[in-house]
mmCIF file of the C-alpha atoms, coordinates in Angstrom:
data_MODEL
# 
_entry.id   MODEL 
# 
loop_
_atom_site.group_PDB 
_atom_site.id 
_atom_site.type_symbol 
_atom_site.label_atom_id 
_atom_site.label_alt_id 
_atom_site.label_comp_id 
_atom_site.label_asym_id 
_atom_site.label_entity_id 
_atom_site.label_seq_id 
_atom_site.pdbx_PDB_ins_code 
_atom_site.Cartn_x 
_atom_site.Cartn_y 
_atom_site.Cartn_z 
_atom_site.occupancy 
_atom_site.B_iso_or_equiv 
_atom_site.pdbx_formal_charge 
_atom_site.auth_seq_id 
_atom_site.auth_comp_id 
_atom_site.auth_asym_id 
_atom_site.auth_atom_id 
_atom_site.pdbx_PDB_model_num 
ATOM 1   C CA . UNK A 1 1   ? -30.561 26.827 14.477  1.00 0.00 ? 1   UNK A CA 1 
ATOM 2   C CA . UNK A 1 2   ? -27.023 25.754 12.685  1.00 0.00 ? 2   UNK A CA 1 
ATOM 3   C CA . UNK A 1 3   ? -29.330 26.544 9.170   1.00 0.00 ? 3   UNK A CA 1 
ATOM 4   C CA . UNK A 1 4   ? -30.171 30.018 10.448  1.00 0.00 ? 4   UNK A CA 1 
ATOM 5   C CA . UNK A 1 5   ? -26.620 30.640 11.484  1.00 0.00 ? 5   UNK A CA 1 
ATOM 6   C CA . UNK A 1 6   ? -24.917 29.493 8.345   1.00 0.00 ? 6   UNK A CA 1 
ATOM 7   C CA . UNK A 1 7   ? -27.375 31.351 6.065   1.00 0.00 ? 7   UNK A CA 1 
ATOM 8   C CA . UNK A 1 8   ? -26.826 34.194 8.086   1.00 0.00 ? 8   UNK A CA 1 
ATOM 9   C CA . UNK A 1 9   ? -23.276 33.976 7.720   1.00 0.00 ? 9   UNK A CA 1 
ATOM 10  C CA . UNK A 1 10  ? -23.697 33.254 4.011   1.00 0.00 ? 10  UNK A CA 1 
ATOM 11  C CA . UNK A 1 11  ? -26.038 36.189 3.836   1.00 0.00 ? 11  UNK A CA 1 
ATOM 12  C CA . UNK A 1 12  ? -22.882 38.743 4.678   1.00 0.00 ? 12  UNK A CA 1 
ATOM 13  C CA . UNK A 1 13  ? -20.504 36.800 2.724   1.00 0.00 ? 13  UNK A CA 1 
ATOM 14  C CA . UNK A 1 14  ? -23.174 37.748 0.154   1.00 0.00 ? 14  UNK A CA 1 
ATOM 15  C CA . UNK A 1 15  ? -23.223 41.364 0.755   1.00 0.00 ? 15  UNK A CA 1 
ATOM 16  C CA . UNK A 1 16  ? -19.597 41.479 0.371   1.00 0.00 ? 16  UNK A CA 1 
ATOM 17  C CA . UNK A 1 17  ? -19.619 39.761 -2.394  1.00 0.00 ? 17  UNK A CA 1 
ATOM 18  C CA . UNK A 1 18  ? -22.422 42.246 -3.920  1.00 0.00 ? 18  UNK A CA 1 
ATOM 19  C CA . UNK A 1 19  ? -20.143 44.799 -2.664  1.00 0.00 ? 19  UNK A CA 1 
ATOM 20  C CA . UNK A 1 20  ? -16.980 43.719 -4.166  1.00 0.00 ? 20  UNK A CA 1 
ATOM 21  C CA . UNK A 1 21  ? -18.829 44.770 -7.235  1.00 0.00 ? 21  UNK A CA 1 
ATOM 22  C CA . UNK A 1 22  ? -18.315 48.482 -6.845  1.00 0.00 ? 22  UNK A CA 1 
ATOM 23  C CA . UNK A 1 23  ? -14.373 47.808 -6.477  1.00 0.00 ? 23  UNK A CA 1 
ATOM 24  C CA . UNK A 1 24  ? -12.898 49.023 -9.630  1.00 0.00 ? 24  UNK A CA 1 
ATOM 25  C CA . UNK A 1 25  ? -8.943  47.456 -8.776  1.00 0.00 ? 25  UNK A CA 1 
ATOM 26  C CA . UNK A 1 26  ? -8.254  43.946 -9.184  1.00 0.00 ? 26  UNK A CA 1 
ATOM 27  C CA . UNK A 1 27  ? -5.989  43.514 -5.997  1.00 0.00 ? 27  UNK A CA 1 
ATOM 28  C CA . UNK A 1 28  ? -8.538  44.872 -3.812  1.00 0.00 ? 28  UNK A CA 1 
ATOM 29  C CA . UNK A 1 29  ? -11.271 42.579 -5.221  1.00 0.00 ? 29  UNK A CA 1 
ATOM 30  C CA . UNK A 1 30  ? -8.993  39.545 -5.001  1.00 0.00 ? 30  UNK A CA 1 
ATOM 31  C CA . UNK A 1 31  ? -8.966  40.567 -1.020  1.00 0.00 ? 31  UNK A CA 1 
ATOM 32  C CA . UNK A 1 32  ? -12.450 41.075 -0.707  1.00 0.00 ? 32  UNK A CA 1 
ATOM 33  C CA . UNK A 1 33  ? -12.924 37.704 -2.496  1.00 0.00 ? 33  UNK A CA 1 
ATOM 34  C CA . UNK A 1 34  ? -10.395 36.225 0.312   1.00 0.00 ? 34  UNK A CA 1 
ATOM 35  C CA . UNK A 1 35  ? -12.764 37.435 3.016   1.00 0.00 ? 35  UNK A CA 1 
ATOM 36  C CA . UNK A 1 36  ? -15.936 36.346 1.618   1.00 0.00 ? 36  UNK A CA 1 
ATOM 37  C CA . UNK A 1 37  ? -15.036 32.938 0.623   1.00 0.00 ? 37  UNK A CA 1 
ATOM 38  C CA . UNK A 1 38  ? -13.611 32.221 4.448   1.00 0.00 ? 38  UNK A CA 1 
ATOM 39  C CA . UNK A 1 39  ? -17.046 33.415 5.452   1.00 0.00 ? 39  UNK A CA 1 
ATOM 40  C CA . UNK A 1 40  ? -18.629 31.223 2.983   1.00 0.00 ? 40  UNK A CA 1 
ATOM 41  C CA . UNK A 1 41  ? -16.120 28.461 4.056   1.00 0.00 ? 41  UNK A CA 1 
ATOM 42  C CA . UNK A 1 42  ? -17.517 29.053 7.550   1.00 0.00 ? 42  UNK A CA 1 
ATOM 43  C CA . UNK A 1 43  ? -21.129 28.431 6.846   1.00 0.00 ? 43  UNK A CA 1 
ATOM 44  C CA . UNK A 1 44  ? -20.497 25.272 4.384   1.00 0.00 ? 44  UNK A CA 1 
ATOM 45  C CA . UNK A 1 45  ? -18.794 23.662 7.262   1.00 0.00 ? 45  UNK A CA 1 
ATOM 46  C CA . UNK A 1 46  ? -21.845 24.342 9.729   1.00 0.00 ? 46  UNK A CA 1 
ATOM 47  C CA . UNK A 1 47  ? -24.127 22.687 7.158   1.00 0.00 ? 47  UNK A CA 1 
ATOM 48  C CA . UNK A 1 48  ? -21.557 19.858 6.415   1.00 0.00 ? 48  UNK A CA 1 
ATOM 49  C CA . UNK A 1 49  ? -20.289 20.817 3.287   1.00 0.00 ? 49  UNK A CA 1 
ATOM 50  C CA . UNK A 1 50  ? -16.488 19.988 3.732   1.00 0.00 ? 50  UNK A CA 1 
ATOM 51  C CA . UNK A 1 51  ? -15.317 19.822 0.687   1.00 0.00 ? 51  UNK A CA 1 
ATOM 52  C CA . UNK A 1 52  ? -16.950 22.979 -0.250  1.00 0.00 ? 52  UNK A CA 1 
ATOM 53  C CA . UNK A 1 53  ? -15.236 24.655 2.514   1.00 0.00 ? 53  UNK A CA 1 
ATOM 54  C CA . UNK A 1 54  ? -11.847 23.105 1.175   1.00 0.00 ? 54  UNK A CA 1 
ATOM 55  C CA . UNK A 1 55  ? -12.468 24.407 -1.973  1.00 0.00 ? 55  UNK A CA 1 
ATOM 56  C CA . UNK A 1 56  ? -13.005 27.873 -0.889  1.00 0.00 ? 56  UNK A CA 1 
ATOM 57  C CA . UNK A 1 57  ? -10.332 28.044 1.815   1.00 0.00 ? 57  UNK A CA 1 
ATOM 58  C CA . UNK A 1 58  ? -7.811  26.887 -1.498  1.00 0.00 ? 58  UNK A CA 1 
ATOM 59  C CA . UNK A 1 59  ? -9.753  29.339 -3.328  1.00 0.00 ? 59  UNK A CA 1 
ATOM 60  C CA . UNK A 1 60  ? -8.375  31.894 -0.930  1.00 0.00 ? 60  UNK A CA 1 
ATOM 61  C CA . UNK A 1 61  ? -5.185  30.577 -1.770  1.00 0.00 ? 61  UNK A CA 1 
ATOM 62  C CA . UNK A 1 62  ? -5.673  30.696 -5.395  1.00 0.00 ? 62  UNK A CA 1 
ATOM 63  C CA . UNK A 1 63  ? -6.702  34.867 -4.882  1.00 0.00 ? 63  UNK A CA 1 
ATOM 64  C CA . UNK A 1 64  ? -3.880  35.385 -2.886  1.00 0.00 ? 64  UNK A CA 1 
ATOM 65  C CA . UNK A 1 65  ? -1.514  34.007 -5.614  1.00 0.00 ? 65  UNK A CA 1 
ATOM 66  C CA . UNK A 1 66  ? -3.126  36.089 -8.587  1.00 0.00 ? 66  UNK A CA 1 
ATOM 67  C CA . UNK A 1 67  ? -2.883  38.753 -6.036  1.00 0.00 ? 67  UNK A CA 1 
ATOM 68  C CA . UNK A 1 68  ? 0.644   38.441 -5.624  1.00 0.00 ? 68  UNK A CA 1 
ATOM 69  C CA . UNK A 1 69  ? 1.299   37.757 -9.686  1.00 0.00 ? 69  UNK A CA 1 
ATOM 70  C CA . UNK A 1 70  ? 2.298   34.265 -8.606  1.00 0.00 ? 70  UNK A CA 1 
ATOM 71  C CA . UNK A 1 71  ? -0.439  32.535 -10.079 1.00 0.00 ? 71  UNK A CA 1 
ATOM 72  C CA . UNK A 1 72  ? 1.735   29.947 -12.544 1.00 0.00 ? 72  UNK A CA 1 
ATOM 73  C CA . UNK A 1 73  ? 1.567   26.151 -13.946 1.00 0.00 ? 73  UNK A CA 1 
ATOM 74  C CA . UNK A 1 74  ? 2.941   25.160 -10.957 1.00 0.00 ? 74  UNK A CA 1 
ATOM 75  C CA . UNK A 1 75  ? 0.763   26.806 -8.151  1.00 0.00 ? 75  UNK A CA 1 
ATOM 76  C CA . UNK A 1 76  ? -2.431  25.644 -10.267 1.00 0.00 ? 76  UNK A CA 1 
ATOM 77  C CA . UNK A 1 77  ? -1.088  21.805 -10.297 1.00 0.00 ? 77  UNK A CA 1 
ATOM 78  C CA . UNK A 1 78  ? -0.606  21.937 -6.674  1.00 0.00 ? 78  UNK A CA 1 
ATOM 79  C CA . UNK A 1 79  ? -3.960  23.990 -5.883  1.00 0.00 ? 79  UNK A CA 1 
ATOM 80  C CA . UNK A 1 80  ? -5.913  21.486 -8.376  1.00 0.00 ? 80  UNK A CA 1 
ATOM 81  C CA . UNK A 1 81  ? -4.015  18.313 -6.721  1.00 0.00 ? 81  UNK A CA 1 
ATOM 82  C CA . UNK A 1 82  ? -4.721  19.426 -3.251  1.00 0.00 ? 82  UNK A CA 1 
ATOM 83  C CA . UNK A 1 83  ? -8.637  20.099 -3.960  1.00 0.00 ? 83  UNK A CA 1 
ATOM 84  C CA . UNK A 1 84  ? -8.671  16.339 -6.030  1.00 0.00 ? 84  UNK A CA 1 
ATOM 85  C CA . UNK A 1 85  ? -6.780  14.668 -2.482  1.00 0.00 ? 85  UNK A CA 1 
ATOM 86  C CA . UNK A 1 86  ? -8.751  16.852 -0.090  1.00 0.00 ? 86  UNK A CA 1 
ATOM 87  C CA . UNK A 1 87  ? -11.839 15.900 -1.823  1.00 0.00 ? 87  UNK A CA 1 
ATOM 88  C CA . UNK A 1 88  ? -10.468 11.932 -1.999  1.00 0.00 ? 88  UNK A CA 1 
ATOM 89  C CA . UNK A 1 89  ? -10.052 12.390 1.601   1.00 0.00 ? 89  UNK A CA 1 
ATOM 90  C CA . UNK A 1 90  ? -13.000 14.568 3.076   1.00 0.00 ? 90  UNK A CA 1 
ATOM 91  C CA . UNK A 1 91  ? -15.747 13.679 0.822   1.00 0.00 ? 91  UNK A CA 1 
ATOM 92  C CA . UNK A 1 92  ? -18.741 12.072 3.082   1.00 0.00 ? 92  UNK A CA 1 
ATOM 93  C CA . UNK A 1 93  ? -21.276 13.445 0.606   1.00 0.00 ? 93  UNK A CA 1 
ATOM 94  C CA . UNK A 1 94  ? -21.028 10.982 -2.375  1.00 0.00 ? 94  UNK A CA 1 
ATOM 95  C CA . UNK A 1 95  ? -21.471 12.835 -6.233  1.00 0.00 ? 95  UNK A CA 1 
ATOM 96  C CA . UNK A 1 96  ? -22.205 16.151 -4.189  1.00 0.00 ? 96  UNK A CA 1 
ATOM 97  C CA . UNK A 1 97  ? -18.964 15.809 -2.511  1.00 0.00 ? 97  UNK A CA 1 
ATOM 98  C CA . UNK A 1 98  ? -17.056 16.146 -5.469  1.00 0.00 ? 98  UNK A CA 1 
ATOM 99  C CA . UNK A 1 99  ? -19.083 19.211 -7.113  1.00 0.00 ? 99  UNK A CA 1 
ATOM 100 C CA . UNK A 1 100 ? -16.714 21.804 -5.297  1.00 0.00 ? 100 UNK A CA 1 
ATOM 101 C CA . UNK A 1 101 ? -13.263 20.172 -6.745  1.00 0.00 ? 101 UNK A CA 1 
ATOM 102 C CA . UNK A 1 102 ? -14.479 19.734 -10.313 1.00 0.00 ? 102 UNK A CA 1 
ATOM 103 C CA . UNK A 1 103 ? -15.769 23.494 -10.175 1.00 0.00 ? 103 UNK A CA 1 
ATOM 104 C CA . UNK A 1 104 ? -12.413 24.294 -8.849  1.00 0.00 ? 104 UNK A CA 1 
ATOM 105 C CA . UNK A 1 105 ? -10.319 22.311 -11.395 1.00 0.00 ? 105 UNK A CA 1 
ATOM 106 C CA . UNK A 1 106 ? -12.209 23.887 -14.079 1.00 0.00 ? 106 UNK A CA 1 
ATOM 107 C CA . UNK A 1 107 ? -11.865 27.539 -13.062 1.00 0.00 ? 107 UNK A CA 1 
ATOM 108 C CA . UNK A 1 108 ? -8.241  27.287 -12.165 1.00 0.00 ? 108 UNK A CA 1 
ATOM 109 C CA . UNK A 1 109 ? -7.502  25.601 -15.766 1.00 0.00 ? 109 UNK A CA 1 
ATOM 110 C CA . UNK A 1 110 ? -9.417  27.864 -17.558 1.00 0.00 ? 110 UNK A CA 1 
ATOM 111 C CA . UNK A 1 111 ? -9.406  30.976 -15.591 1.00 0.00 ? 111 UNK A CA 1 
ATOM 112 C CA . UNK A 1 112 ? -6.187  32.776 -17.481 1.00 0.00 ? 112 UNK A CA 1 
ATOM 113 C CA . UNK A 1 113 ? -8.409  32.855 -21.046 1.00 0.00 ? 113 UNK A CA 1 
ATOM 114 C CA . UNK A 1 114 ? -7.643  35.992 -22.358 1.00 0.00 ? 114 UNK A CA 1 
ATOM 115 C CA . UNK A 1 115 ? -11.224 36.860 -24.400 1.00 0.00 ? 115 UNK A CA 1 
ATOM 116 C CA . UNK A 1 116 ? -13.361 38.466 -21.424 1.00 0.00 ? 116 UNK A CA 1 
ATOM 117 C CA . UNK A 1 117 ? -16.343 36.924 -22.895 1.00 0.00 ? 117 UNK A CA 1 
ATOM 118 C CA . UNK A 1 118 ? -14.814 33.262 -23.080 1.00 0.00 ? 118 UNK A CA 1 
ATOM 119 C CA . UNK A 1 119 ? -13.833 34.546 -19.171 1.00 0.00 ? 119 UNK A CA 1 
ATOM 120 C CA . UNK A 1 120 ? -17.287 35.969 -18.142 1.00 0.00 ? 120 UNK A CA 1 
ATOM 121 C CA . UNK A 1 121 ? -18.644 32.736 -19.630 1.00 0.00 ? 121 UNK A CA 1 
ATOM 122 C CA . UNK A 1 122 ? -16.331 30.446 -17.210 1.00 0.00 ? 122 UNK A CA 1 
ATOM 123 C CA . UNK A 1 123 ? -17.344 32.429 -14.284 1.00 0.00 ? 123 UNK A CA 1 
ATOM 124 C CA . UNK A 1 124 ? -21.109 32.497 -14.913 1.00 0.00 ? 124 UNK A CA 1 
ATOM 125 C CA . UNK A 1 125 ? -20.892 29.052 -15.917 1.00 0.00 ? 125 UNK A CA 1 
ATOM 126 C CA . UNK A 1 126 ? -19.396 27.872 -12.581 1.00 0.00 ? 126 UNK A CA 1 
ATOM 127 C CA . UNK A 1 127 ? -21.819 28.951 -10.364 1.00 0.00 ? 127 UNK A CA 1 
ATOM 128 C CA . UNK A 1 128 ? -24.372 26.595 -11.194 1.00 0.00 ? 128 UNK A CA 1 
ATOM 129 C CA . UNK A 1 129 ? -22.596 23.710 -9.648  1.00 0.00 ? 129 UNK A CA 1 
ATOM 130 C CA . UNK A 1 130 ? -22.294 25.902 -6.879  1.00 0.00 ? 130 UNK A CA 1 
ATOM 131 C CA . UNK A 1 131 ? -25.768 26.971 -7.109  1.00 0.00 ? 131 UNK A CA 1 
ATOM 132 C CA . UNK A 1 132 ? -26.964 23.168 -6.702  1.00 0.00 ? 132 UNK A CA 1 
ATOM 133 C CA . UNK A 1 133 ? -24.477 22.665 -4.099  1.00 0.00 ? 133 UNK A CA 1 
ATOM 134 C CA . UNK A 1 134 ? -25.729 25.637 -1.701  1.00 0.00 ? 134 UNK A CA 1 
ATOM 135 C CA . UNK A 1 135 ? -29.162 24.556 -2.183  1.00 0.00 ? 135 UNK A CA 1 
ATOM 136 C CA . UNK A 1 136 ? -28.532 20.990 -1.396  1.00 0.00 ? 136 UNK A CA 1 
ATOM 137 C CA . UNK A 1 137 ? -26.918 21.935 1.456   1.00 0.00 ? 137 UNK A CA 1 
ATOM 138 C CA . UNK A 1 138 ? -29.732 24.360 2.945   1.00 0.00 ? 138 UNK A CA 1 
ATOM 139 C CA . UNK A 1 139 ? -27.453 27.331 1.850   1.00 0.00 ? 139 UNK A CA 1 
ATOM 140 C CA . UNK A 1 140 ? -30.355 29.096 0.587   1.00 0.00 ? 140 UNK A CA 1 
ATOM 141 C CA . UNK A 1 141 ? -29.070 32.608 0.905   1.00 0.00 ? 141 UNK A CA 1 
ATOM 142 C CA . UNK A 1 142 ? -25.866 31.212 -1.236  1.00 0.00 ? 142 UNK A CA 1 
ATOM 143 C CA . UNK A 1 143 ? -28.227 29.103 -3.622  1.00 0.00 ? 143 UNK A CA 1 
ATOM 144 C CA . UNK A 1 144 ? -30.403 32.598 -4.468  1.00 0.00 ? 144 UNK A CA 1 
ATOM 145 C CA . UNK A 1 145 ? -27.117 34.875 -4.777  1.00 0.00 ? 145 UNK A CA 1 
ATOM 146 C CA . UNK A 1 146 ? -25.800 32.152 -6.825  1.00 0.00 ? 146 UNK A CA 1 
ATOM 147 C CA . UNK A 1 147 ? -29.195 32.377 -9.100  1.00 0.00 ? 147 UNK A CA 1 
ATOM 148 C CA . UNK A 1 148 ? -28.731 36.137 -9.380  1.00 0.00 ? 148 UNK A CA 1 
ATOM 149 C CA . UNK A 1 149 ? -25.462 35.704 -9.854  1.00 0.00 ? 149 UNK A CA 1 
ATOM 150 C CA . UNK A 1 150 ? -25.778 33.281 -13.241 1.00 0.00 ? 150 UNK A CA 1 
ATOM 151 C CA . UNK A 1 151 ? -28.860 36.011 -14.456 1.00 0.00 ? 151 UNK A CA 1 
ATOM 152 C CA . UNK A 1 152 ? -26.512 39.063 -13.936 1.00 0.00 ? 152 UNK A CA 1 
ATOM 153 C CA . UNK A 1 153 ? -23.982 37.655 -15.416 1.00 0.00 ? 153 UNK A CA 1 
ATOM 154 C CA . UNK A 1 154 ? -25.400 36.006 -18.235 1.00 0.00 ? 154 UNK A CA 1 
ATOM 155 C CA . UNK A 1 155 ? -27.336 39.613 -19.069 1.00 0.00 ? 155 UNK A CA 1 
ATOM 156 C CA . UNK A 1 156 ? -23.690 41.138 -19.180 1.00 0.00 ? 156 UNK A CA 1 
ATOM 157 C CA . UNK A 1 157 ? -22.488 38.444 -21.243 1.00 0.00 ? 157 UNK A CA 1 
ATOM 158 C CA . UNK A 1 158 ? -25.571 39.160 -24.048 1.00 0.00 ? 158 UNK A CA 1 
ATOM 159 C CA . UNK A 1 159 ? -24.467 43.083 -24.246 1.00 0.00 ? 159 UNK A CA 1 
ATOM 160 C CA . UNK A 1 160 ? -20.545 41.742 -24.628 1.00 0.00 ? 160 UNK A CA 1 
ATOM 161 C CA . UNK A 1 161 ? -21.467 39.789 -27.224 1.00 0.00 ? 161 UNK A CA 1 
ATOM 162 C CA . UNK A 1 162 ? -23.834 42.149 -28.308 1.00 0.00 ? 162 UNK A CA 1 
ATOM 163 C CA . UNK A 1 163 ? -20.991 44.707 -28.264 1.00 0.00 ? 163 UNK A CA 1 
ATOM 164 C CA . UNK A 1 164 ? -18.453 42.938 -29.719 1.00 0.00 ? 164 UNK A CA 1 
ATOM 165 C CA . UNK A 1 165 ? -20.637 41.954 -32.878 1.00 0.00 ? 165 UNK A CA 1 
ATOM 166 C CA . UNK A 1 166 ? -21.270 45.535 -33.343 1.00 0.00 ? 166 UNK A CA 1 
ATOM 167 C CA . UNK A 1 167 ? -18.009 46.535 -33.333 1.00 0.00 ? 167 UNK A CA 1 
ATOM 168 C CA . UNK A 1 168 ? -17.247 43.512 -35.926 1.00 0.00 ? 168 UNK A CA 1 
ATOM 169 C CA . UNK A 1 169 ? -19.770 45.075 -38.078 1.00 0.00 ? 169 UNK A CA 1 
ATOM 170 C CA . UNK A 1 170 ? -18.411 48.344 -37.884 1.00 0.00 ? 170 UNK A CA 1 
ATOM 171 C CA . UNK A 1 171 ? -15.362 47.040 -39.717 1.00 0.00 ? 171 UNK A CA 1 
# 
């Protein structure tokens, strides 16, 4: 029954997530994004996934930052060393355990690239970790959004490129 009820709960963290696609202004997604990933934080913690629920919950932090135009060196060293310590001190789950943090550490280092293909390839490229993680975990419903996820955005990331060699040519 917890299974049903976390992948439920994933399931409408997934529609908002789906729907946060339509949202054209980057403060409202970063809100919608703060939303989903407590719901998400919700069902990892039914299925035992703690340190997958401490990644999103700082992950919420992280949003609310950007949100704010806070985001800096110093918020990222703190968000990065609290994930690392949380995950140091949570982690029941062995190599699986630390999947969310490295993810996590990644992103947040990477995340202010300015070339929005170098970008779309850091964010399509960090949900396969979570991909494994969900599935590992019995979060189907997160596993399969994760999969279409990763094939959406890698079909986007074919017509950028695509794009932006055409343009090249052009010139």
């Amino acid at each position: 029954m917890i299974i049903v009820t976390a992948n439920v709960i994933d399931f409408l963290a997934a529609l908002i997530q789906v729907g946060s696609g339509s949202i054209k202004k980057k403060s409202k997604i970063l809100l919608v994004q703060i939303l989903q990933l407590l719901m998400q934080a919700v069902s990892m913690l039914l299925l035992g996934g703690v340190t997958g629920a401490v990644s999103n919950v700082l992950s919420c932090f992280r949003n609310y930052l950007c949100y704010k135009e806070k985001l800096n060196g110093f918020w990222k060293a703190i968000l990065i060393g609290a994930s690392i310590l949380m995950t140091v001190l949570l982690n029941d789950q062995g190599l699986l355990g630390i999947l969310p943090a490295a993810v996590c550490t990644l992103y947040i280092l990477f995340m202010d690239v300015k070339d929005p293909i170098k970008f779309k390839i850091l964010v399509t490229l960090s949900f396969v970790p979570w991909m494994v993680y969900h599935f590992i975990l019995k979060s189907y419903v997160g596993a399969i959004f994760d999969g279409a996820t990763i094939i959406t955005n890698g079909i986007t990331l074919y017509f950028m490129i695509k794009e932006k060699r055409a343009a090249k040519n052009k010139t």
